[in-house]
Short mmCIF file of C-alpha atoms in Angstrom, two decimals:
data_model
loop_
_atom_site.label_atom_id
_atom_site.label_comp_id
_atom_site.label_asym_id
_atom_site.label_seq_id
_atom_site.Cartn_x
_atom_site.Cartn_y
_atom_site.Cartn_z
CA PHE M 1 66.96 67.51 36.10
CA PHE M 2 69.11 68.35 33.15
CA GLN M 3 70.66 71.61 32.17
CA ALA M 4 69.10 72.85 28.92
CA GLU M 5 71.60 73.61 26.20
CA ASP M 6 70.92 74.87 22.69
CA GLY M 7 67.20 74.47 23.16
CA ILE M 8 67.44 70.68 23.50
CA ARG M 9 64.17 69.22 24.73
CA ASP M 10 63.19 65.64 25.45
CA LYS M 11 59.74 64.37 26.22
CA LEU M 12 61.20 62.06 28.87
CA VAL M 13 62.74 64.98 30.78
CA THR M 14 60.33 66.03 33.54
CA GLY M 15 62.11 69.25 34.47
CA VAL M 16 64.71 71.61 33.16
CA GLN M 17 67.17 73.60 35.26
CA THR M 18 68.11 76.54 33.18
CA CYS M 19 71.13 77.39 35.40
CA ALA M 20 73.19 75.71 38.14
CA LEU M 21 73.56 78.97 40.11
CA PRO M 22 70.33 78.72 42.22
CA ILE M 23 71.51 75.41 43.80
CA SER M 24 74.95 76.72 44.71
CA SER M 25 73.38 79.93 45.97
CA TYR M 26 71.04 77.93 48.17
CA PHE M 27 73.89 76.02 49.81
CA MET M 28 75.92 79.17 50.23
CA SER M 29 72.95 80.87 51.87
CA ASN M 30 72.47 77.95 54.26
CA ALA M 31 76.16 77.92 55.17
CA LYS M 32 76.07 81.65 55.86
CA ALA M 33 72.95 81.28 58.00
CA ALA M 34 74.53 78.43 59.96
CA LYS M 35 77.64 80.50 60.52
CA GLU M 36 75.57 83.46 61.74
CA GLN M 37 73.56 81.17 63.99
CA ALA M 38 76.70 79.67 65.51
CA LYS M 39 78.09 83.16 66.03
CA ALA M 40 74.88 84.29 67.70
CA VAL M 41 74.94 81.32 70.07
CA GLU M 42 78.62 81.87 70.87
CA GLU M 43 78.02 85.55 71.58
CA SER M 44 75.02 84.58 73.70
CA THR M 45 77.18 82.20 75.75
CA LYS M 46 79.84 84.84 76.36
CA ALA M 47 77.23 87.50 77.18
CA LEU M 48 75.61 85.22 79.75
CA GLU M 49 78.91 84.52 81.47
CA GLN M 50 79.82 88.21 81.47
CA GLN M 51 76.42 89.24 82.79
CA SER M 52 76.57 86.74 85.65
CA LYS M 53 80.00 88.03 86.69
CA THR M 54 78.91 91.66 86.37
CA LEU M 55 75.78 91.16 88.46
CA GLU M 56 77.79 89.33 91.11
CA ARG M 57 80.46 92.05 91.20
CA ASN M 58 77.91 94.85 91.28
CA ASN M 59 76.08 93.15 94.14
CA SER M 60 79.27 92.80 96.16
CA GLU M 61 80.30 96.42 95.55
CA PHE M 62 76.80 97.64 96.38
CA GLU M 63 76.75 95.81 99.73
CA LYS M 64 80.22 97.15 100.62
CA ALA M 65 79.12 100.70 99.82
CA GLN M 66 76.04 100.33 102.01
CA GLN M 67 78.06 98.90 104.90
CA TYR M 68 80.47 101.83 104.58
CA LYS M 69 77.66 104.40 104.71
CA LEU M 70 76.11 102.79 107.77
CA GLY M 71 79.44 102.34 109.54
CA LEU M 72 80.43 105.95 108.85
CA ALA M 73 77.10 107.21 110.20
CA LYS M 74 77.57 105.27 113.44
CA ALA M 75 81.19 106.43 113.76
CA ASN M 76 80.04 110.06 113.40
CA GLY M 77 77.72 109.59 116.36
CA LEU M 78 74.36 109.94 114.62
CA SER M 79 71.34 109.49 116.85
CA THR M 80 69.53 106.17 117.08
CA LYS M 81 66.60 107.69 115.20
CA SER M 82 68.87 108.90 112.37
CA ILE M 83 70.56 105.49 112.15
CA ARG M 84 67.18 103.80 111.81
CA GLU M 85 66.13 106.22 109.09
CA LEU M 86 69.38 105.54 107.23
CA GLU M 87 68.91 101.77 107.56
CA LEU M 88 65.44 102.03 106.00
CA LYS M 89 66.78 104.24 103.21
CA LEU M 90 69.56 101.74 102.47
CA ALA M 91 67.02 98.90 102.52
CA ASP M 92 64.90 100.71 99.91
CA GLU M 93 68.00 101.30 97.79
CA LYS M 94 68.85 97.62 97.96
CA ILE M 95 65.32 96.64 96.93
CA ALA M 96 65.56 98.97 93.91
CA PHE M 97 69.01 97.57 93.06
CA GLU M 98 67.87 93.93 93.25
CA LYS M 99 64.71 94.74 91.27
CA SER M 100 66.84 96.28 88.52
CA ALA M 101 69.17 93.27 88.52
CA ARG M 102 66.20 90.93 88.19
CA ALA M 103 64.81 93.00 85.29
CA THR M 104 68.18 92.78 83.54
CA ALA M 105 68.31 89.02 84.04
CA TYR M 106 64.74 88.60 82.77
CA SER M 107 65.44 90.72 79.69
CA THR M 108 68.42 88.47 78.93
CA TYR M 109 66.26 85.39 79.40
CA GLU M 110 63.76 86.69 76.85
CA LYS M 111 66.56 87.25 74.34
CA GLU M 112 67.87 83.72 74.90
CA ARG M 113 64.39 82.25 74.60
CA ASN M 114 63.71 84.14 71.38
CA LEU M 115 67.05 83.05 69.92
CA LEU M 116 66.24 79.45 70.79
CA ALA M 117 62.83 79.78 69.13
CA SER M 118 64.39 81.28 65.98
CA LEU M 119 66.95 78.46 65.78
CA ARG M 120 64.21 75.86 66.03
CA ALA M 121 62.12 77.67 63.45
CA ALA M 122 65.11 77.80 61.09
CA ASP M 123 65.73 74.07 61.65
CA ALA M 124 69.26 74.86 62.83
CA ASP M 125 71.83 72.23 63.74
CA ASP M 126 70.74 70.06 66.67
CA ASP M 127 74.01 70.65 68.54
CA LEU M 128 73.54 74.40 68.14
CA ILE M 129 69.97 74.19 69.39
CA GLU M 130 71.13 72.10 72.34
CA LYS M 131 73.80 74.64 73.19
CA GLN M 132 71.31 77.49 73.02
CA LEU M 133 68.91 75.45 75.16
CA GLU M 134 71.64 75.31 77.81
CA ASN M 135 72.09 79.05 77.51
CA THR M 136 68.36 79.53 78.02
CA LYS M 137 68.42 77.30 81.10
CA LYS M 138 71.32 79.33 82.51
CA ALA M 139 69.35 82.49 81.84
CA VAL M 140 66.41 81.00 83.75
CA GLU M 141 68.74 80.12 86.63
CA GLU M 142 70.02 83.70 86.67
CA VAL M 143 66.46 85.03 86.74
CA ASN M 144 65.65 82.71 89.64
CA LYS M 145 68.80 83.81 91.46
CA GLN M 146 68.04 87.51 91.03
CA THR M 147 64.40 86.93 91.98
CA LYS M 148 65.60 85.24 95.17
CA ASN M 149 67.90 88.19 95.89
CA TYR M 150 65.03 90.60 95.29
CA GLN M 151 62.75 88.64 97.63
CA SER M 152 65.52 88.52 100.22
CA SER M 153 65.83 92.32 100.08
CA LEU M 154 62.08 92.62 100.72
CA ASP M 155 62.34 90.17 103.62
CA GLU M 156 65.32 92.06 105.02
CA LYS M 157 63.38 95.33 105.04
CA ARG M 158 60.42 93.64 106.70
CA ASP M 159 62.72 92.14 109.36
CA LEU M 160 64.42 95.52 109.76
CA GLN M 161 61.09 97.25 110.37
CA ARG M 162 60.11 94.59 112.88
CA ARG M 163 63.45 94.97 114.68
CA HIS M 164 62.97 98.73 114.77
CA ASN M 165 59.46 98.30 116.20
CA ILE M 166 60.78 95.98 118.92
CA GLU M 167 63.66 98.33 119.73
CA ILE M 168 61.33 101.36 119.90
CA ALA M 169 58.86 99.47 122.10
CA GLN M 170 61.71 98.38 124.40
CA GLU M 171 63.08 101.93 124.51
CA ASN M 172 59.63 103.26 125.43
CA THR M 173 59.33 100.62 128.13
CA ASP M 174 62.79 101.44 129.46
CA ALA M 175 62.01 105.17 129.36
CA SER M 176 58.75 104.64 131.24
CA LYS M 177 60.50 102.47 133.82
CA LYS M 178 63.31 105.00 134.16
CA ALA M 179 60.78 107.79 134.62
CA ALA M 180 58.88 105.73 137.20
CA ASP M 181 62.12 104.93 139.03
CA LYS M 182 63.04 108.63 138.93
CA ARG M 183 59.64 109.60 140.33
CA LYS M 184 59.98 106.98 143.07
CA GLN M 185 63.50 108.17 143.82
CA ASP M 186 62.31 111.78 143.97
CA ASN M 187 59.37 110.80 146.16
CA ASP M 188 61.59 108.76 148.46
CA LYS M 189 64.03 111.66 148.70
CA ALA M 190 61.24 114.13 149.34
CA LEU M 191 59.84 111.83 152.05
CA LYS M 192 63.26 111.40 153.59
CA ASP M 193 63.88 115.14 153.45
CA GLN M 194 60.50 115.72 155.09
CA GLU M 195 61.26 113.18 157.79
CA GLU M 196 64.64 114.82 158.35
CA HIS M 197 62.99 118.23 158.49
CA ASN M 198 60.40 116.95 160.97
CA LYS M 199 63.16 115.46 163.09
CA GLN M 200 65.06 118.73 163.02
CA MET M 201 61.90 120.57 164.01
CA LEU M 202 61.31 118.15 166.89
CA ASP M 203 64.91 118.47 167.99
CA ALA M 204 64.65 122.24 167.75
CA ASN M 205 61.41 122.22 169.77
CA LYS M 206 62.97 119.90 172.30
CA SER M 207 66.03 122.11 172.58
CA LEU M 208 63.82 125.19 172.91
CA GLN M 209 61.77 123.53 175.63
CA GLU M 210 64.96 122.51 177.40
CA GLN M 211 66.26 126.04 177.19
CA ARG M 212 62.95 127.36 178.46
CA ARG M 213 62.94 124.87 181.31
CA GLN M 214 66.51 125.83 182.16
CA ILE M 215 65.62 129.52 182.13
CA GLU M 216 62.60 128.90 184.31
CA GLU M 217 64.74 126.83 186.68
CA ASP M 218 67.41 129.53 186.77
CA ILE M 219 64.75 132.14 187.52
CA PHE M 220 63.26 129.93 190.20
CA LEU M 221 66.65 129.38 191.84
CA LYS M 222 67.47 133.05 191.56
CA ASN M 223 64.19 133.93 193.21
CA ILE M 224 64.92 131.50 196.03
CA LYS M 225 68.40 132.92 196.41
CA ASP M 226 67.05 136.47 196.40
CA GLU M 227 64.44 135.45 198.95
CA ASP M 228 67.14 133.91 201.12
CA GLU M 229 69.21 137.08 200.81
CA ARG M 230 66.29 139.21 201.82
CA ALA M 231 65.49 136.92 204.70
CA LYS M 232 69.11 136.96 205.84
CA LYS M 233 69.28 140.74 205.65
CA LYS M 234 66.03 141.01 207.57
CA LEU M 235 67.40 138.71 210.28
CA GLU M 236 70.56 140.80 210.47
CA PHE M 237 68.53 143.96 210.60
CA ASP M 238 66.29 142.61 213.30
CA TYR M 239 69.30 141.39 215.27
CA LEU M 240 70.96 144.77 215.12
CA ASN M 241 67.75 146.44 216.24
CA GLN M 242 67.52 144.14 219.22
CA ILE M 243 71.13 144.83 220.18
CA GLY M 244 70.52 148.52 219.80
CA ARG M 245 67.51 148.46 222.09
CA ALA M 246 69.38 146.39 224.66
CA HIS M 247 72.09 149.03 224.98
CA VAL M 248 69.54 151.73 225.51
#
């Protein structure tokens, strides 16, 4: 190409560039695009690092808050039923928290993937594409991590429900056994009380019979004594009568 000046034309010239500005503008535009792409990748890298730290910190603070709520409830003497209800509520809150964290991580992954696709489409610098590819892989790792946390929260609730079911079944068994032991204890006591009552009644009857026998014996002896007294008096009377007749 030659720059046309003063209307100069040559049949051997295959093309004419009327101005040098389009070429310089093209390079300037490419340089600006490359700079913007590099900035986008750099910001993406920083955002990924910040997001990972934030999710980790939020998770730690969330778990501490839940442990505090549960510990405070136990310290305040809530019933076993209320503690179980609170545990299930906290489990649902954790599931919602982990689900939200996973959604955040997945949204970031989509942004990283789209940025990578736009860099490839723009035929960006290979090093820049490679760096963004690493960012995308890290985003995938974060999604996998948050997905694992979310699945763990679901598993924890399932295990919690199973533990509650076992505890409730054991409590029902213990309550039934305690009730049966109480009934047996009451029955044994009632039987013992009845036996004691029967013994007291037998002893009372025996004592009454002994008293009756003693009374009958006393009456019998008194009758004998009275009979002896009467016989003695009769003998004395008869003796006196005989003496009296002898003197006459």
